[in-house]
mmCIF file of C-alpha atoms in Angstrom:
data_model
loop_
_atom_site.group_PDB
_atom_site.id
_atom_site.type_symbol
_atom_site.label_atom_id
_atom_site.label_comp_id
_atom_site.label_asym_id
_atom_site.label_seq_id
_atom_site.Cartn_x
_atom_site.Cartn_y
_atom_site.Cartn_z
ATOM 1 C CA UNK A 1 -12.215 218.103 85.555
ATOM 2 C CA UNK A 2 -10.440 215.308 83.719
ATOM 3 C CA UNK A 3 -7.019 215.317 82.170
ATOM 4 C CA UNK A 4 -6.289 213.469 78.928
ATOM 5 C CA UNK A 5 -2.823 212.081 79.256
ATOM 6 C CA UNK A 6 -1.520 211.227 75.788
ATOM 7 C CA UNK A 7 1.205 208.609 75.944
ATOM 8 C CA UNK A 8 3.626 208.820 73.094
ATOM 9 C CA UNK A 9 4.978 205.304 72.868
ATOM 10 C CA UNK A 10 7.920 206.481 70.759
ATOM 11 C CA UNK A 11 9.250 208.138 73.931
ATOM 12 C CA UNK A 12 9.679 204.707 75.519
ATOM 13 C CA UNK A 13 12.704 202.438 75.372
ATOM 14 C CA UNK A 14 16.256 202.945 74.294
ATOM 15 C CA UNK A 15 17.278 205.039 71.284
ATOM 16 C CA UNK A 16 17.927 201.841 69.323
ATOM 17 C CA UNK A 17 14.445 200.501 70.192
ATOM 18 C CA UNK A 18 12.793 203.811 69.212
ATOM 19 C CA UNK A 19 14.689 203.787 65.907
ATOM 20 C CA UNK A 20 13.689 200.203 65.242
ATOM 21 C CA UNK A 21 10.072 200.928 66.035
ATOM 22 C CA UNK A 22 10.136 203.998 63.743
ATOM 23 C CA UNK A 23 11.576 201.995 60.860
ATOM 24 C CA UNK A 24 8.874 199.347 61.329
ATOM 25 C CA UNK A 25 6.066 201.891 61.305
ATOM 26 C CA UNK A 26 7.659 203.763 58.358
ATOM 27 C CA UNK A 27 7.766 200.498 56.389
ATOM 28 C CA UNK A 28 4.153 199.720 57.346
ATOM 29 C CA UNK A 29 2.883 203.108 56.206
ATOM 30 C CA UNK A 30 4.901 202.927 52.975
ATOM 31 C CA UNK A 31 3.536 199.470 52.068
ATOM 32 C CA UNK A 32 -0.013 200.472 52.988
ATOM 33 C CA UNK A 33 0.260 203.672 50.980
ATOM 34 C CA UNK A 34 1.280 201.716 47.897
ATOM 35 C CA UNK A 35 -1.007 198.685 48.157
ATOM 36 C CA UNK A 36 -3.510 199.021 51.014
ATOM 37 C CA UNK A 37 -4.363 196.463 53.706
ATOM 38 C CA UNK A 38 -3.345 193.371 51.752
ATOM 39 C CA UNK A 39 0.078 194.776 50.930
ATOM 40 C CA UNK A 40 1.051 194.915 54.616
ATOM 41 C CA UNK A 41 2.515 191.479 55.268
ATOM 42 C CA UNK A 42 4.686 190.859 58.303
ATOM 43 C CA UNK A 43 7.584 189.433 56.251
ATOM 44 C CA UNK A 44 7.506 192.401 53.860
ATOM 45 C CA UNK A 45 7.489 194.896 56.754
ATOM 46 C CA UNK A 46 10.404 193.128 58.444
ATOM 47 C CA UNK A 47 12.420 193.078 55.228
ATOM 48 C CA UNK A 48 11.785 196.733 54.424
ATOM 49 C CA UNK A 49 12.468 197.801 58.025
ATOM 50 C CA UNK A 50 15.600 195.623 58.105
ATOM 51 C CA UNK A 51 14.633 193.793 61.286
ATOM 52 C CA UNK A 52 14.314 190.090 61.955
ATOM 53 C CA UNK A 53 10.779 188.694 61.677
ATOM 54 C CA UNK A 54 10.955 187.546 65.321
ATOM 55 C CA UNK A 55 11.883 191.089 66.376
ATOM 56 C CA UNK A 56 8.922 192.481 64.476
ATOM 57 C CA UNK A 57 6.550 190.064 66.288
ATOM 58 C CA UNK A 58 8.009 191.104 69.651
ATOM 59 C CA UNK A 59 7.106 194.739 68.894
ATOM 60 C CA UNK A 60 3.786 194.001 67.146
ATOM 61 C CA UNK A 61 2.119 190.601 67.729
ATOM 62 C CA UNK A 62 -0.061 190.864 64.597
ATOM 63 C CA UNK A 63 -0.743 192.838 61.463
ATOM 64 C CA UNK A 64 -3.686 194.524 63.210
ATOM 65 C CA UNK A 65 -1.475 195.679 66.034
ATOM 66 C CA UNK A 66 0.940 197.037 63.475
ATOM 67 C CA UNK A 67 -1.637 198.988 61.497
ATOM 68 C CA UNK A 68 -3.509 200.414 64.486
ATOM 69 C CA UNK A 69 -0.151 201.536 65.881
ATOM 70 C CA UNK A 70 0.563 203.196 62.560
ATOM 71 C CA UNK A 71 -2.822 204.947 62.765
ATOM 72 C CA UNK A 72 -1.889 206.119 66.264
ATOM 73 C CA UNK A 73 1.366 207.564 64.990
ATOM 74 C CA UNK A 74 -0.419 209.421 62.181
ATOM 75 C CA UNK A 75 -2.783 210.883 64.790
ATOM 76 C CA UNK A 76 0.169 211.811 67.013
ATOM 77 C CA UNK A 77 1.687 213.791 64.140
ATOM 78 C CA UNK A 78 -1.595 215.503 63.362
ATOM 79 C CA UNK A 79 -2.238 216.366 67.009
ATOM 80 C CA UNK A 80 1.304 217.694 67.491
ATOM 81 C CA UNK A 81 1.102 219.818 64.366
ATOM 82 C CA UNK A 82 -2.142 221.416 65.535
ATOM 83 C CA UNK A 83 -1.364 221.757 69.227
ATOM 84 C CA UNK A 84 -0.194 225.354 69.006
ATOM 85 C CA UNK A 85 -2.222 226.400 65.998
ATOM 86 C CA UNK A 86 -5.474 228.305 66.441
ATOM 87 C CA UNK A 87 -8.375 226.426 64.904
ATOM 88 C CA UNK A 88 -10.554 228.714 62.760
ATOM 89 C CA UNK A 89 -14.204 229.085 63.671
ATOM 90 C CA UNK A 90 -16.421 231.244 65.860
ATOM 91 C CA UNK A 91 -18.235 228.364 67.557
ATOM 92 C CA UNK A 92 -17.287 224.974 68.929
ATOM 93 C CA UNK A 93 -19.151 223.329 66.039
ATOM 94 C CA UNK A 94 -17.241 225.250 63.408
ATOM 95 C CA UNK A 95 -13.873 224.528 65.040
ATOM 96 C CA UNK A 96 -14.597 220.802 65.474
ATOM 97 C CA UNK A 97 -15.804 220.555 61.850
ATOM 98 C CA UNK A 98 -12.630 222.265 60.654
ATOM 99 C CA UNK A 99 -10.457 219.795 62.584
ATOM 100 C CA UNK A 100 -12.382 216.760 61.328
ATOM 101 C CA UNK A 101 -12.559 217.996 57.716
ATOM 102 C CA UNK A 102 -8.841 218.712 57.716
ATOM 103 C CA UNK A 103 -8.066 215.264 59.151
ATOM 104 C CA UNK A 104 -10.469 213.611 56.721
ATOM 105 C CA UNK A 105 -8.931 215.368 53.713
ATOM 106 C CA UNK A 106 -5.502 214.270 54.826
ATOM 107 C CA UNK A 107 -6.633 210.686 55.011
ATOM 108 C CA UNK A 108 -8.594 210.780 51.746
ATOM 109 C CA UNK A 109 -5.502 212.075 49.937
ATOM 110 C CA UNK A 110 -3.994 208.620 50.522
ATOM 111 C CA UNK A 111 -6.868 206.198 49.901
ATOM 112 C CA UNK A 112 -4.808 202.966 50.096
ATOM 113 C CA UNK A 113 -3.294 203.943 53.428
ATOM 114 C CA UNK A 114 -6.656 205.061 54.797
ATOM 115 C CA UNK A 115 -8.265 201.793 53.680
ATOM 116 C CA UNK A 116 -5.571 199.801 55.473
ATOM 117 C CA UNK A 117 -5.686 201.812 58.700
ATOM 118 C CA UNK A 118 -9.507 201.879 58.804
ATOM 119 C CA UNK A 119 -9.879 198.153 58.121
ATOM 120 C CA UNK A 120 -7.405 197.394 60.886
ATOM 121 C CA UNK A 121 -9.327 199.598 63.292
ATOM 122 C CA UNK A 122 -12.565 197.778 62.329
ATOM 123 C CA UNK A 123 -11.006 194.301 62.736
ATOM 124 C CA UNK A 124 -9.288 195.036 66.083
ATOM 125 C CA UNK A 125 -10.237 192.877 69.028
ATOM 126 C CA UNK A 126 -9.559 193.043 72.779
ATOM 127 C CA UNK A 127 -5.851 192.187 72.249
ATOM 128 C CA UNK A 128 -5.389 195.578 70.572
ATOM 129 C CA UNK A 129 -7.083 197.492 73.385
ATOM 130 C CA UNK A 130 -4.037 199.575 74.333
ATOM 131 C CA UNK A 131 -3.460 200.730 70.757
ATOM 132 C CA UNK A 132 -7.139 201.491 70.221
ATOM 133 C CA UNK A 133 -7.189 203.465 73.470
ATOM 134 C CA UNK A 134 -4.209 205.526 72.313
ATOM 135 C CA UNK A 135 -5.948 206.401 69.024
ATOM 136 C CA UNK A 136 -9.107 207.366 70.864
ATOM 137 C CA UNK A 137 -7.274 209.574 73.344
ATOM 138 C CA UNK A 138 -5.464 211.461 70.596
ATOM 139 C CA UNK A 139 -8.697 212.074 68.656
ATOM 140 C CA UNK A 140 -10.498 213.125 71.830
ATOM 141 C CA UNK A 141 -7.663 215.516 72.692
ATOM 142 C CA UNK A 142 -7.872 217.196 69.262
ATOM 143 C CA UNK A 143 -11.641 217.562 69.490
ATOM 144 C CA UNK A 144 -11.824 218.874 73.062
ATOM 145 C CA UNK A 145 -9.136 221.438 72.306
ATOM 146 C CA UNK A 146 -11.165 222.602 69.294
ATOM 147 C CA UNK A 147 -14.325 222.741 71.373
ATOM 148 C CA UNK A 148 -12.908 224.928 74.115
ATOM 149 C CA UNK A 149 -9.454 226.261 73.172
ATOM 150 C CA UNK A 150 -9.443 228.587 76.137
ATOM 151 C CA UNK A 151 -9.827 225.825 78.704
ATOM 152 C CA UNK A 152 -6.603 224.277 80.062
ATOM 153 C CA UNK A 153 -8.368 220.978 80.748
ATOM 154 C CA UNK A 154 -11.551 219.450 79.292
ATOM 155 C CA UNK A 155 -14.477 218.501 81.531
ATOM 156 C CA UNK A 156 -15.891 215.007 81.781
ATOM 157 C CA UNK A 157 -18.823 216.153 79.613
ATOM 158 C CA UNK A 158 -16.428 217.567 76.974
ATOM 159 C CA UNK A 159 -14.622 214.200 76.811
ATOM 160 C CA UNK A 160 -17.864 212.276 76.528
ATOM 161 C CA UNK A 161 -19.124 214.525 73.711
ATOM 162 C CA UNK A 162 -15.775 214.343 71.886
ATOM 163 C CA UNK A 163 -15.914 210.540 72.025
ATOM 164 C CA UNK A 164 -19.366 210.432 70.509
ATOM 165 C CA UNK A 165 -18.253 212.785 67.742
ATOM 166 C CA UNK A 166 -15.153 210.690 67.197
ATOM 167 C CA UNK A 167 -17.283 207.552 66.828
ATOM 168 C CA UNK A 168 -19.486 209.306 64.268
ATOM 169 C CA UNK A 169 -16.415 210.475 62.335
ATOM 170 C CA UNK A 170 -14.895 206.977 62.263
ATOM 171 C CA UNK A 171 -18.229 205.550 61.099
ATOM 172 C CA UNK A 172 -18.351 208.082 58.251
ATOM 173 C CA UNK A 173 -14.781 207.259 57.336
ATOM 174 C CA UNK A 174 -15.698 203.569 57.156
ATOM 175 C CA UNK A 175 -18.578 204.508 54.835
ATOM 176 C CA UNK A 176 -16.147 206.247 52.531
ATOM 177 C CA UNK A 177 -13.582 203.436 52.637
ATOM 178 C CA UNK A 178 -16.217 200.808 51.833
ATOM 179 C CA UNK A 179 -17.680 202.873 48.950
ATOM 180 C CA UNK A 180 -21.024 203.580 50.609
ATOM 181 C CA UNK A 181 -20.417 207.328 50.642
ATOM 182 C CA UNK A 182 -18.525 209.776 48.494
ATOM 183 C CA UNK A 183 -15.974 212.170 49.988
ATOM 184 C CA UNK A 184 -18.556 214.967 49.751
ATOM 185 C CA UNK A 185 -21.221 212.880 51.488
ATOM 186 C CA UNK A 186 -18.750 211.960 54.209
ATOM 187 C CA UNK A 187 -18.066 215.640 54.910
ATOM 188 C CA UNK A 188 -21.747 216.502 54.920
ATOM 189 C CA UNK A 189 -22.582 213.701 57.375
ATOM 190 C CA UNK A 190 -19.822 214.763 59.737
ATOM 191 C CA UNK A 191 -20.974 218.373 59.606
ATOM 192 C CA UNK A 192 -24.622 217.506 60.317
ATOM 193 C CA UNK A 193 -23.670 215.224 63.197
ATOM 194 C CA UNK A 194 -21.427 217.818 64.866
ATOM 195 C CA UNK A 195 -24.134 220.515 64.667
ATOM 196 C CA UNK A 196 -26.716 218.129 66.101
ATOM 197 C CA UNK A 197 -24.463 217.076 68.973
ATOM 198 C CA UNK A 198 -23.010 220.470 69.950
ATOM 199 C CA UNK A 199 -26.057 222.586 69.108
ATOM 200 C CA UNK A 200 -24.240 225.949 69.297
#
């Protein structure tokens, strides 16, 4: 059996550091919500968060680090909100589809923000490995819990399957962000993929 340990980075550091980090991510999400990827400029984030530009760079070395961290925080909130809520569905496929569709609808309700977060995830390189890993762990945790809500810990196979489903979901989200698929087509692709992978 394998345990997914989700590290909440907002638990780290002093209260002042946590508050500063929260203000930075709040400013990032606000700017991205209003204007998308291009609206998130380091100077604008620093000004809105009321921190020095040098301080911002100490927390987040680049705009990509900043946006992927913001995506991680959005996933943390989603995962925390669903942790003690029973996912509807009689099969693993139905429950996973419900989780993904709910998450997708939440993202699609804010297209500028989703465009910014998705583009950052696509552009991320090895220097953003820790932030990418955090996002992946949170998504995997949500999916494995939906697959087998009665199991206290997911198996290695569960984790591997959840990662494949997560990759398919992110790919479908990229298709929507880039205009290659409609919201309805995105949902249909996710649903087909989950049924093919889980086969229950």
